[in-house]
Amino acid sequence: MNEWNTYRVKDVAKFISEKANDYSLPYIALDNIVSWDGYYIPSDSTSDGNSNVCKKGDVLFGKLRPYLAKGYIPTQDSICSPEFIVLRPNDLINNSFLLYYLLSSSFISYIRNQVAGVKMPRTNALQIGRVSFALPPIEEQELIVSYLDKECNKITKEIDLLERKVDCYSRLRRSIINRAVTRGLNSTIQLKSSGLRWIPYVPIHWDIKRIRNFFKYRNEKVSEVDFAPLSVTKNGVIPQMESVAKSLAEGETRKKVCKYDFVVNSRSDRKGSCGTSPFDGSVSSIYIVLEPQNISPDFANYYFRCNDWIEEFYRNGKGIVADLWTTNYATMRNIEIAIPPIKEQQEIAIYLDEKCAKIDTIIEKTKLKIERLKELKRSLINEVVTGQRTIKTSDL
């Protein structure tokens, strides 16, 4: 590292803060950028009229929650969210090298410490500009970029393959659940017309009744001091997550949940967030809490989380816009469903427990491999751009 010289970020790049006036240009939102990867994922995001200019070859870095490590180099002149800091590199630095540095663990760790303790942390040009780092000659920067491009692309391809594997198994899991809870386990059973739009045919011996025949509505107000707060997610009911904003209200402002109750979020912006609770506790008033009466809690946990039902549930809702679309219990209670006898419900739940456990094990092991590859990639970038690993032409 004898030839590496120390610079501040503001010595090698100009910070651009120019408001856009041409909204026909492509728009880059913070959500378009993959954390730690510097990749752009297309979406239907559009500017809200408060965008900044960014040129082809500029380096963007997300200033909101900078620990997410969102950076990108536009491939054409564009406009971007004001949540990006726009850096225009000078002749001292290769723009891809700068991006790799901004996505390095060393830089992210430093910036994270600068904004620690803030609820919605944002970094700024002043904080980033004064960061000092060692920089090799431009020829070595280009060598490093070529090496990292090659190695990171290889790792990314491995990650993509594994993520496709996770997606395939996740879809298989959903398919198995959907089939079992709407058709049962006997593939030769005679079917009958159900009269239900979301499940046209069901086994001939299944009952078709309204939800109110299988559950009792629980609407008891309690305090979160006496009943621990719970979060209702797409993966079921869990102890309240740290990321959830804590309620400042005092008194009995929450709904009581007993073990084995079924809880569902009535809002479409939490679509599919529901499940049978394994805990006693409490939830926000926007949730519907149901006490099973003539239905197996384990079966309900699968039945009401299958895709066909989720879509039917929200079709019955009302609202002005998607984020405010709500399906309340007054409507839900009258929706008709097709349910097998209790013994068969329990058999289906046991079958799905076994099948899903095997699939979940495969998914978890695959996700662990993905995380290890992502960590390998981050370590590689950090070692190379900080000079801990020397790159030679023979490495290309």
mmCIF file of C-alpha atoms in Angstrom:
data_model
loop_
_atom_site.group_PDB
_atom_site.id
_atom_site.type_symbol
_atom_site.label_atom_id
_atom_site.label_comp_id
_atom_site.label_asym_id
_atom_site.label_seq_id
_atom_site.Cartn_x
_atom_site.Cartn_y
_atom_site.Cartn_z
ATOM 1 C CA MET A 1 0.000 0.000 0.000
ATOM 2 C CA ASN A 2 3.021 2.312 -0.383
ATOM 3 C CA GLU A 3 1.536 3.873 -3.513
ATOM 4 C CA TRP A 4 -1.868 4.387 -1.961
ATOM 5 C CA ASN A 5 -2.601 7.973 -0.923
ATOM 6 C CA THR A 6 -5.142 9.236 1.574
ATOM 7 C CA TYR A 7 -8.040 11.382 0.367
ATOM 8 C CA ARG A 8 -11.363 12.517 1.682
ATOM 9 C CA VAL A 9 -14.433 11.599 -0.326
ATOM 10 C CA LYS A 10 -15.011 15.275 -1.103
ATOM 11 C CA ASP A 11 -11.499 15.426 -2.634
ATOM 12 C CA VAL A 12 -12.373 12.844 -5.280
ATOM 13 C CA ALA A 13 -16.047 13.581 -6.000
ATOM 14 C CA LYS A 14 -18.319 16.602 -6.285
ATOM 15 C CA PHE A 15 -21.635 16.470 -4.456
ATOM 16 C CA ILE A 16 -24.458 17.343 -6.831
ATOM 17 C CA SER A 17 -27.700 18.841 -5.550
ATOM 18 C CA GLU A 18 -29.646 19.939 -8.597
ATOM 19 C CA LYS A 19 -33.434 19.780 -8.716
ATOM 20 C CA ALA A 20 -34.954 18.123 -11.762
ATOM 21 C CA ASN A 21 -37.073 19.976 -14.295
ATOM 22 C CA ASP A 22 -37.295 17.232 -16.951
ATOM 23 C CA TYR A 23 -39.576 14.516 -15.565
ATOM 24 C CA SER A 24 -39.528 12.518 -18.774
ATOM 25 C CA LEU A 25 -36.165 11.051 -17.703
ATOM 26 C CA PRO A 26 -36.013 7.604 -16.040
ATOM 27 C CA TYR A 27 -36.689 7.766 -12.311
ATOM 28 C CA ILE A 28 -34.566 5.939 -9.719
ATOM 29 C CA ALA A 29 -36.230 5.321 -6.350
ATOM 30 C CA LEU A 30 -34.501 4.070 -3.227
ATOM 31 C CA ASP A 31 -36.599 0.905 -3.392
ATOM 32 C CA ASN A 32 -35.216 0.157 -6.876
ATOM 33 C CA ILE A 33 -31.758 -0.512 -5.462
ATOM 34 C CA VAL A 34 -30.715 -3.822 -3.887
ATOM 35 C CA SER A 35 -28.914 -3.429 -0.567
ATOM 36 C CA TRP A 36 -25.157 -4.089 -0.681
ATOM 37 C CA ASP A 37 -25.256 -5.078 -4.360
ATOM 38 C CA GLY A 38 -25.463 -1.865 -6.387
ATOM 39 C CA TYR A 39 -28.110 -3.425 -8.655
ATOM 40 C CA TYR A 40 -31.203 -1.747 -10.056
ATOM 41 C CA ILE A 41 -34.555 -3.556 -10.063
ATOM 42 C CA PRO A 42 -37.120 -1.966 -12.421
ATOM 43 C CA SER A 43 -40.494 -1.010 -10.982
ATOM 44 C CA ASP A 44 -43.432 1.281 -11.653
ATOM 45 C CA SER A 45 -42.081 3.909 -9.244
ATOM 46 C CA THR A 46 -42.681 7.481 -10.381
ATOM 47 C CA SER A 47 -41.392 10.779 -9.064
ATOM 48 C CA ASP A 48 -43.563 12.771 -6.697
ATOM 49 C CA GLY A 49 -42.231 15.980 -8.239
ATOM 50 C CA ASN A 50 -39.318 16.292 -5.832
ATOM 51 C CA SER A 51 -36.397 14.710 -7.668
ATOM 52 C CA ASN A 52 -32.739 15.438 -8.225
ATOM 53 C CA VAL A 53 -30.701 15.275 -11.403
ATOM 54 C CA CYS A 54 -28.148 12.512 -11.850
ATOM 55 C CA LYS A 55 -25.972 11.943 -14.889
ATOM 56 C CA LYS A 56 -24.766 8.735 -16.474
ATOM 57 C CA GLY A 57 -21.744 7.591 -14.469
ATOM 58 C CA ASP A 58 -22.618 9.474 -11.274
ATOM 59 C CA VAL A 59 -22.548 7.503 -8.039
ATOM 60 C CA LEU A 60 -25.726 7.431 -5.946
ATOM 61 C CA PHE A 61 -25.752 6.566 -2.255
ATOM 62 C CA GLY A 62 -28.904 6.221 -0.154
ATOM 63 C CA LYS A 63 -28.787 8.639 2.757
ATOM 64 C CA LEU A 64 -31.930 7.281 4.461
ATOM 65 C CA ARG A 65 -30.954 4.390 6.748
ATOM 66 C CA PRO A 66 -27.433 4.270 5.273
ATOM 67 C CA TYR A 67 -26.740 0.926 6.956
ATOM 68 C CA LEU A 68 -28.879 -0.615 4.173
ATOM 69 C CA ALA A 69 -25.939 0.124 1.849
ATOM 70 C CA LYS A 70 -27.890 1.219 -1.227
ATOM 71 C CA GLY A 71 -25.633 2.507 -3.981
ATOM 72 C CA TYR A 72 -25.908 2.666 -7.757
ATOM 73 C CA ILE A 73 -24.298 4.073 -10.921
ATOM 74 C CA PRO A 74 -26.921 5.253 -13.463
ATOM 75 C CA THR A 75 -26.390 3.879 -16.961
ATOM 76 C CA GLN A 76 -28.079 6.944 -18.500
ATOM 77 C CA ASP A 77 -29.000 10.484 -17.517
ATOM 78 C CA SER A 78 -31.844 10.174 -14.999
ATOM 79 C CA ILE A 79 -33.661 11.744 -12.093
ATOM 80 C CA CYS A 80 -33.555 10.224 -8.630
ATOM 81 C CA SER A 81 -35.168 10.338 -5.223
ATOM 82 C CA PRO A 82 -33.931 13.129 -2.938
ATOM 83 C CA GLU A 83 -33.074 10.328 -0.505
ATOM 84 C CA PHE A 84 -29.967 9.731 -2.630
ATOM 85 C CA ILE A 85 -26.734 11.652 -2.320
ATOM 86 C CA VAL A 86 -25.381 12.235 -5.825
ATOM 87 C CA LEU A 87 -21.583 12.120 -6.227
ATOM 88 C CA ARG A 88 -19.795 13.024 -9.478
ATOM 89 C CA PRO A 89 -16.261 11.509 -9.407
ATOM 90 C CA ASN A 90 -13.283 13.477 -10.721
ATOM 91 C CA ASP A 91 -10.165 12.156 -12.487
ATOM 92 C CA LEU A 92 -8.638 10.839 -9.260
ATOM 93 C CA ILE A 93 -11.104 7.979 -8.897
ATOM 94 C CA ASN A 94 -12.854 5.361 -10.990
ATOM 95 C CA ASN A 95 -16.614 5.669 -10.406
ATOM 96 C CA SER A 96 -17.036 1.902 -9.917
ATOM 97 C CA PHE A 97 -14.192 1.900 -7.387
ATOM 98 C CA LEU A 98 -15.970 4.689 -5.493
ATOM 99 C CA LEU A 99 -19.214 2.696 -5.505
ATOM 100 C CA TYR A 100 -17.419 -0.407 -4.233
ATOM 101 C CA TYR A 101 -15.851 1.671 -1.472
ATOM 102 C CA LEU A 102 -19.211 3.169 -0.453
ATOM 103 C CA LEU A 103 -20.617 -0.369 -0.250
ATOM 104 C CA SER A 104 -17.691 -1.688 1.779
ATOM 105 C CA SER A 105 -18.251 -2.896 5.335
ATOM 106 C CA SER A 106 -15.677 -0.389 6.621
ATOM 107 C CA PHE A 107 -17.490 2.615 5.158
ATOM 108 C CA ILE A 108 -20.988 1.423 6.108
ATOM 109 C CA SER A 109 -19.850 0.713 9.670
ATOM 110 C CA TYR A 110 -18.364 4.220 9.973
ATOM 111 C CA ILE A 111 -21.445 5.971 8.598
ATOM 112 C CA ARG A 112 -23.749 3.845 10.724
ATOM 113 C CA ASN A 113 -21.940 5.016 13.843
ATOM 114 C CA GLN A 114 -22.354 8.635 12.726
ATOM 115 C CA VAL A 115 -26.154 8.335 12.730
ATOM 116 C CA ALA A 116 -26.552 5.876 15.630
ATOM 117 C CA GLY A 117 -29.453 6.483 17.991
ATOM 118 C CA VAL A 118 -31.619 8.343 15.479
ATOM 119 C CA LYS A 119 -35.090 6.873 14.851
ATOM 120 C CA MET A 120 -35.039 7.517 11.086
ATOM 121 C CA PRO A 121 -31.276 7.882 10.484
ATOM 122 C CA ARG A 122 -30.035 9.864 7.520
ATOM 123 C CA THR A 123 -26.499 10.657 6.572
ATOM 124 C CA ASN A 124 -25.591 13.741 4.530
ATOM 125 C CA ALA A 125 -22.993 15.085 2.132
ATOM 126 C CA LEU A 126 -21.024 16.703 4.970
ATOM 127 C CA GLN A 127 -20.629 13.418 6.865
ATOM 128 C CA ILE A 128 -19.715 11.444 3.768
ATOM 129 C CA GLY A 129 -17.470 14.124 2.323
ATOM 130 C CA ARG A 130 -15.126 14.202 5.288
ATOM 131 C CA VAL A 131 -14.543 10.413 5.348
ATOM 132 C CA SER A 132 -10.855 9.688 4.698
ATOM 133 C CA PHE A 133 -9.733 6.581 2.856
ATOM 134 C CA ALA A 134 -6.684 5.194 1.058
ATOM 135 C CA LEU A 135 -6.811 5.294 -2.727
ATOM 136 C CA PRO A 136 -4.478 3.519 -5.176
ATOM 137 C CA PRO A 137 -3.416 4.953 -8.566
ATOM 138 C CA ILE A 138 -6.129 4.981 -11.219
ATOM 139 C CA GLU A 139 -4.589 2.010 -13.085
ATOM 140 C CA GLU A 140 -4.757 -0.136 -9.955
ATOM 141 C CA GLN A 141 -8.298 1.045 -9.274
ATOM 142 C CA GLU A 142 -9.321 -0.197 -12.720
ATOM 143 C CA LEU A 143 -7.595 -3.525 -12.054
ATOM 144 C CA ILE A 144 -9.441 -3.838 -8.727
ATOM 145 C CA VAL A 145 -12.780 -2.978 -10.349
ATOM 146 C CA SER A 146 -12.267 -5.606 -13.064
ATOM 147 C CA TYR A 147 -11.401 -8.204 -10.433
ATOM 148 C CA LEU A 148 -14.363 -7.345 -8.217
ATOM 149 C CA ASP A 149 -16.751 -7.255 -11.174
ATOM 150 C CA LYS A 150 -15.650 -10.765 -12.161
ATOM 151 C CA GLU A 151 -15.697 -12.282 -8.669
ATOM 152 C CA CYS A 152 -18.871 -10.547 -7.530
ATOM 153 C CA ASN A 153 -20.681 -11.611 -10.693
ATOM 154 C CA LYS A 154 -19.754 -15.234 -9.984
ATOM 155 C CA ILE A 155 -21.055 -14.980 -6.427
ATOM 156 C CA THR A 156 -24.186 -13.175 -7.596
ATOM 157 C CA LYS A 157 -24.963 -15.961 -10.071
ATOM 158 C CA GLU A 158 -24.676 -18.528 -7.278
ATOM 159 C CA ILE A 159 -26.982 -16.432 -5.107
ATOM 160 C CA ASP A 160 -29.500 -16.066 -7.949
ATOM 161 C CA LEU A 161 -29.618 -19.842 -8.437
ATOM 162 C CA LEU A 162 -30.176 -20.433 -4.739
ATOM 163 C CA GLU A 163 -32.848 -17.721 -4.539
ATOM 164 C CA ARG A 164 -34.670 -19.354 -7.455
ATOM 165 C CA LYS A 165 -34.490 -22.630 -5.522
ATOM 166 C CA VAL A 166 -36.041 -20.938 -2.483
ATOM 167 C CA ASP A 167 -38.767 -19.469 -4.687
ATOM 168 C CA CYS A 168 -39.551 -22.866 -6.242
ATOM 169 C CA TYR A 169 -39.837 -24.550 -2.852
ATOM 170 C CA SER A 170 -41.921 -21.670 -1.492
ATOM 171 C CA ARG A 171 -44.339 -22.013 -4.405
ATOM 172 C CA LEU A 172 -44.425 -25.781 -3.897
ATOM 173 C CA ARG A 173 -45.268 -25.232 -0.219
ATOM 174 C CA ARG A 174 -48.121 -22.869 -1.089
ATOM 175 C CA SER A 175 -49.428 -25.303 -3.699
ATOM 176 C CA ILE A 176 -49.423 -28.250 -1.278
ATOM 177 C CA ILE A 177 -51.262 -26.214 1.360
ATOM 178 C CA ASN A 178 -53.799 -24.861 -1.124
ATOM 179 C CA ARG A 179 -54.553 -28.326 -2.504
ATOM 180 C CA ALA A 180 -54.868 -29.997 0.909
ATOM 181 C CA VAL A 181 -57.157 -27.409 2.532
ATOM 182 C CA THR A 182 -59.482 -27.082 -0.479
ATOM 183 C CA ARG A 183 -59.606 -30.695 -1.719
ATOM 184 C CA GLY A 184 -58.465 -32.840 1.207
ATOM 185 C CA LEU A 185 -55.984 -35.707 1.071
ATOM 186 C CA ASN A 186 -58.043 -38.217 -0.936
ATOM 187 C CA SER A 187 -57.516 -37.417 -4.617
ATOM 188 C CA THR A 188 -60.266 -39.875 -5.687
ATOM 189 C CA ILE A 189 -63.035 -38.377 -3.530
ATOM 190 C CA GLN A 190 -66.190 -37.280 -5.315
ATOM 191 C CA LEU A 191 -66.588 -33.502 -5.604
ATOM 192 C CA LYS A 192 -69.632 -31.249 -5.511
ATOM 193 C CA SER A 193 -70.267 -27.711 -6.670
ATOM 194 C CA SER A 194 -69.729 -25.372 -3.729
ATOM 195 C CA GLY A 195 -71.314 -22.221 -5.097
ATOM 196 C CA LEU A 196 -68.248 -20.337 -3.866
ATOM 197 C CA ARG A 197 -66.327 -18.275 -6.400
ATOM 198 C CA TRP A 198 -62.947 -18.835 -4.751
ATOM 199 C CA ILE A 199 -63.308 -22.616 -4.443
ATOM 200 C CA PRO A 200 -65.842 -23.885 -7.038
ATOM 201 C CA TYR A 201 -65.653 -27.605 -6.184
ATOM 202 C CA VAL A 202 -65.118 -29.329 -2.832
ATOM 203 C CA PRO A 203 -65.326 -32.907 -1.507
ATOM 204 C CA ILE A 204 -68.942 -34.039 -1.380
ATOM 205 C CA HIS A 205 -69.016 -34.479 2.422
ATOM 206 C CA TRP A 206 -67.596 -31.046 3.341
ATOM 207 C CA ASP A 207 -69.856 -28.504 5.069
ATOM 208 C CA ILE A 208 -70.454 -25.099 3.506
ATOM 209 C CA LYS A 209 -71.265 -22.534 6.161
ATOM 210 C CA ARG A 210 -70.525 -18.958 7.114
ATOM 211 C CA ILE A 211 -67.386 -18.087 9.104
ATOM 212 C CA ARG A 212 -69.549 -17.111 12.075
ATOM 213 C CA ASN A 213 -70.493 -20.805 12.399
ATOM 214 C CA PHE A 214 -66.862 -21.756 13.073
ATOM 215 C CA PHE A 215 -65.608 -18.883 15.216
ATOM 216 C CA LYS A 216 -66.625 -16.575 18.013
ATOM 217 C CA TYR A 217 -65.569 -12.940 17.643
ATOM 218 C CA ARG A 218 -63.266 -11.805 20.461
ATOM 219 C CA ASN A 219 -63.331 -8.060 21.088
ATOM 220 C CA GLU A 220 -62.089 -7.731 24.659
ATOM 221 C CA LYS A 221 -60.022 -4.619 25.377
ATOM 222 C CA VAL A 222 -56.860 -5.115 27.437
ATOM 223 C CA SER A 223 -53.653 -3.331 28.356
ATOM 224 C CA GLU A 224 -50.334 -4.296 26.787
ATOM 225 C CA VAL A 225 -48.921 -4.235 30.320
ATOM 226 C CA ASP A 226 -51.071 -7.228 31.254
ATOM 227 C CA PHE A 227 -51.049 -8.914 27.840
ATOM 228 C CA ALA A 228 -47.762 -8.886 25.915
ATOM 229 C CA PRO A 229 -47.930 -7.178 22.488
ATOM 230 C CA LEU A 230 -47.921 -9.533 19.497
ATOM 231 C CA SER A 231 -47.076 -8.936 15.830
ATOM 232 C CA VAL A 232 -49.142 -10.562 13.097
ATOM 233 C CA THR A 233 -47.006 -11.265 10.031
ATOM 234 C CA LYS A 234 -47.216 -13.262 6.814
ATOM 235 C CA ASN A 235 -45.387 -15.979 8.729
ATOM 236 C CA GLY A 236 -47.952 -16.008 11.525
ATOM 237 C CA VAL A 237 -48.306 -14.558 15.026
ATOM 238 C CA ILE A 238 -45.074 -13.799 16.884
ATOM 239 C CA PRO A 239 -43.957 -11.675 19.863
ATOM 240 C CA GLN A 240 -43.970 -8.015 18.863
ATOM 241 C CA MET A 241 -41.011 -7.177 16.636
ATOM 242 C CA GLU A 242 -38.519 -4.497 17.676
ATOM 243 C CA SER A 243 -39.146 -2.611 14.418
ATOM 244 C CA VAL A 244 -42.825 -2.047 15.294
ATOM 245 C CA ALA A 245 -43.597 1.471 16.500
ATOM 246 C CA LYS A 246 -44.545 1.291 20.170
ATOM 247 C CA SER A 247 -47.925 2.614 21.249
ATOM 248 C CA LEU A 248 -47.911 5.696 23.474
ATOM 249 C CA ALA A 249 -51.525 5.196 24.523
ATOM 250 C CA GLU A 250 -52.243 4.152 28.083
ATOM 251 C CA GLY A 251 -55.000 1.924 29.413
ATOM 252 C CA GLU A 252 -56.952 -0.863 27.742
ATOM 253 C CA THR A 253 -56.465 0.079 24.101
ATOM 254 C CA ARG A 254 -55.576 -3.301 22.589
ATOM 255 C CA LYS A 255 -57.463 -6.491 21.738
ATOM 256 C CA LYS A 256 -56.981 -9.600 23.832
ATOM 257 C CA VAL A 257 -55.603 -12.712 22.114
ATOM 258 C CA CYS A 258 -55.734 -16.171 23.699
ATOM 259 C CA LYS A 259 -53.604 -19.118 22.675
ATOM 260 C CA TYR A 260 -55.153 -20.837 19.611
ATOM 261 C CA ASP A 261 -57.129 -17.747 18.581
ATOM 262 C CA PHE A 262 -56.964 -16.918 14.890
ATOM 263 C CA VAL A 263 -55.845 -13.343 14.194
ATOM 264 C CA VAL A 264 -55.974 -11.530 10.861
ATOM 265 C CA ASN A 265 -54.990 -8.021 9.795
ATOM 266 C CA SER A 266 -58.003 -6.409 8.152
ATOM 267 C CA ARG A 267 -55.912 -3.929 6.130
ATOM 268 C CA SER A 268 -54.801 -4.690 2.576
ATOM 269 C CA ASP A 269 -51.383 -3.112 3.149
ATOM 270 C CA ARG A 270 -50.701 -6.119 5.431
ATOM 271 C CA LYS A 271 -52.195 -8.600 3.008
ATOM 272 C CA GLY A 272 -51.777 -12.199 4.133
ATOM 273 C CA SER A 273 -50.720 -11.260 7.670
ATOM 274 C CA CYS A 274 -52.621 -13.729 9.827
ATOM 275 C CA GLY A 275 -52.317 -16.950 11.787
ATOM 276 C CA THR A 276 -53.272 -19.065 14.774
ATOM 277 C CA SER A 277 -51.588 -17.580 17.830
ATOM 278 C CA PRO A 278 -49.307 -19.852 19.865
ATOM 279 C CA PHE A 279 -49.384 -17.245 22.667
ATOM 280 C CA ASP A 280 -51.674 -15.322 24.960
ATOM 281 C CA GLY A 281 -51.198 -11.618 24.332
ATOM 282 C CA SER A 282 -52.642 -8.515 22.697
ATOM 283 C CA VAL A 283 -52.814 -6.913 19.262
ATOM 284 C CA SER A 284 -53.694 -3.554 17.744
ATOM 285 C CA SER A 285 -57.375 -2.737 17.273
ATOM 286 C CA ILE A 286 -57.061 -3.078 13.471
ATOM 287 C CA TYR A 287 -56.844 -6.869 13.861
ATOM 288 C CA ILE A 288 -59.750 -9.311 13.815
ATOM 289 C CA VAL A 289 -59.459 -11.850 16.649
ATOM 290 C CA LEU A 290 -61.464 -15.077 16.354
ATOM 291 C CA GLU A 291 -61.911 -17.851 18.909
ATOM 292 C CA PRO A 292 -62.262 -21.278 17.212
ATOM 293 C CA GLN A 293 -65.544 -23.016 18.041
ATOM 294 C CA ASN A 294 -66.122 -25.776 15.501
ATOM 295 C CA ILE A 295 -62.791 -25.782 13.720
ATOM 296 C CA SER A 296 -59.311 -27.109 14.484
ATOM 297 C CA PRO A 297 -56.913 -24.217 15.258
ATOM 298 C CA ASP A 298 -54.120 -26.046 13.397
ATOM 299 C CA PHE A 299 -56.313 -26.520 10.323
ATOM 300 C CA ALA A 300 -57.439 -22.879 10.483
ATOM 301 C CA ASN A 301 -53.802 -21.792 10.498
ATOM 302 C CA TYR A 302 -53.328 -23.418 7.101
ATOM 303 C CA TYR A 303 -56.798 -22.840 5.650
ATOM 304 C CA PHE A 304 -56.942 -19.092 6.108
ATOM 305 C CA ARG A 305 -53.381 -18.569 4.936
ATOM 306 C CA CYS A 306 -53.854 -20.241 1.545
ATOM 307 C CA ASN A 307 -53.650 -17.838 -1.391
ATOM 308 C CA ASP A 308 -57.169 -18.444 -2.714
ATOM 309 C CA TRP A 309 -58.738 -17.524 0.629
ATOM 310 C CA ILE A 310 -56.523 -14.458 1.105
ATOM 311 C CA GLU A 311 -57.693 -13.062 -2.235
ATOM 312 C CA GLU A 312 -61.339 -13.826 -1.416
ATOM 313 C CA PHE A 313 -61.004 -12.129 1.983
ATOM 314 C CA TYR A 314 -59.772 -8.877 0.444
ATOM 315 C CA ARG A 315 -62.270 -8.999 -2.420
ATOM 316 C CA ASN A 316 -64.920 -8.535 0.246
ATOM 317 C CA GLY A 317 -63.307 -5.393 1.614
ATOM 318 C CA LYS A 318 -64.046 -1.728 1.065
ATOM 319 C CA GLY A 319 -61.953 1.407 0.822
ATOM 320 C CA ILE A 320 -60.901 4.437 -1.155
ATOM 321 C CA VAL A 321 -57.359 3.432 -2.080
ATOM 322 C CA ALA A 322 -55.404 0.173 -1.821
ATOM 323 C CA ASP A 323 -53.518 1.117 1.354
ATOM 324 C CA LEU A 324 -56.778 1.920 3.151
ATOM 325 C CA TRP A 325 -58.728 -1.077 1.862
ATOM 326 C CA THR A 326 -60.240 -2.907 4.834
ATOM 327 C CA THR A 327 -62.247 -6.068 5.350
ATOM 328 C CA ASN A 328 -64.061 -5.797 8.685
ATOM 329 C CA TYR A 329 -65.536 -8.591 10.759
ATOM 330 C CA ALA A 330 -69.128 -7.562 9.985
ATOM 331 C CA THR A 331 -68.376 -8.580 6.403
ATOM 332 C CA MET A 332 -65.995 -11.443 7.145
ATOM 333 C CA ARG A 333 -68.459 -13.264 9.411
ATOM 334 C CA ASN A 334 -70.864 -13.793 6.514
ATOM 335 C CA ILE A 335 -68.344 -15.144 4.000
ATOM 336 C CA GLU A 336 -69.069 -18.791 3.216
ATOM 337 C CA ILE A 337 -66.328 -21.404 3.441
ATOM 338 C CA ALA A 338 -66.126 -25.167 2.869
ATOM 339 C CA ILE A 339 -64.778 -27.176 5.793
ATOM 340 C CA PRO A 340 -64.211 -30.940 6.342
ATOM 341 C CA PRO A 341 -65.184 -32.757 9.560
ATOM 342 C CA ILE A 342 -62.965 -32.113 12.594
ATOM 343 C CA LYS A 343 -61.138 -35.466 12.365
ATOM 344 C CA GLU A 344 -60.259 -34.811 8.718
ATOM 345 C CA GLN A 345 -59.155 -31.267 9.578
ATOM 346 C CA GLN A 346 -56.720 -32.678 12.111
ATOM 347 C CA GLU A 347 -55.413 -35.246 9.601
ATOM 348 C CA ILE A 348 -54.846 -32.502 7.029
ATOM 349 C CA ALA A 349 -53.026 -30.344 9.595
ATOM 350 C CA ILE A 350 -50.754 -33.253 10.606
ATOM 351 C CA TYR A 351 -50.019 -34.002 6.939
ATOM 352 C CA LEU A 352 -49.174 -30.365 6.229
ATOM 353 C CA ASP A 353 -47.033 -30.087 9.356
ATOM 354 C CA GLU A 354 -44.892 -32.946 8.070
ATOM 355 C CA LYS A 355 -44.712 -31.766 4.462
ATOM 356 C CA CYS A 356 -44.069 -28.140 5.328
ATOM 357 C CA ALA A 357 -41.419 -29.030 7.923
ATOM 358 C CA LYS A 358 -39.382 -30.843 5.254
ATOM 359 C CA ILE A 359 -39.735 -27.979 2.797
ATOM 360 C CA ASP A 360 -38.986 -25.386 5.476
ATOM 361 C CA THR A 361 -35.765 -27.235 6.366
ATOM 362 C CA ILE A 362 -34.622 -27.107 2.736
ATOM 363 C CA ILE A 363 -35.550 -23.422 2.473
ATOM 364 C CA GLU A 364 -33.738 -22.508 5.694
ATOM 365 C CA LYS A 365 -30.571 -24.359 4.682
ATOM 366 C CA THR A 366 -30.651 -22.683 1.276
ATOM 367 C CA LYS A 367 -31.180 -19.254 2.831
ATOM 368 C CA LEU A 368 -28.212 -19.897 5.111
ATOM 369 C CA LYS A 369 -26.056 -20.614 2.047
ATOM 370 C CA ILE A 370 -27.302 -17.379 0.476
ATOM 371 C CA GLU A 371 -26.393 -15.359 3.568
ATOM 372 C CA ARG A 372 -22.930 -16.919 3.670
ATOM 373 C CA LEU A 373 -22.360 -16.010 0.018
ATOM 374 C CA LYS A 374 -23.552 -12.455 0.636
ATOM 375 C CA GLU A 375 -21.163 -12.176 3.574
ATOM 376 C CA LEU A 376 -18.349 -13.589 1.414
ATOM 377 C CA LYS A 377 -19.086 -10.945 -1.196
ATOM 378 C CA ARG A 378 -19.090 -8.129 1.374
ATOM 379 C CA SER A 379 -15.829 -9.391 2.888
ATOM 380 C CA LEU A 380 -14.215 -9.638 -0.517
ATOM 381 C CA ILE A 381 -15.174 -6.085 -1.464
ATOM 382 C CA ASN A 382 -13.983 -4.717 1.860
ATOM 383 C CA GLU A 383 -10.621 -6.505 1.744
ATOM 384 C CA VAL A 384 -9.855 -5.412 -1.809
ATOM 385 C CA VAL A 385 -10.913 -1.739 -1.705
ATOM 386 C CA THR A 386 -9.122 -1.185 1.602
ATOM 387 C CA GLY A 387 -5.893 -2.756 0.320
ATOM 388 C CA GLN A 388 -5.955 -5.748 2.663
ATOM 389 C CA ARG A 389 -5.752 -8.002 -0.383
ATOM 390 C CA THR A 390 -3.440 -7.169 -3.257
ATOM 391 C CA ILE A 391 -4.810 -7.731 -6.744
ATOM 392 C CA LYS A 392 -2.544 -8.579 -9.657
ATOM 393 C CA THR A 393 -3.157 -8.857 -13.366
ATOM 394 C CA SER A 394 -2.857 -12.625 -13.041
ATOM 395 C CA ASP A 395 -5.981 -12.608 -10.816
ATOM 396 C CA LEU A 396 -8.154 -11.560 -13.751
#
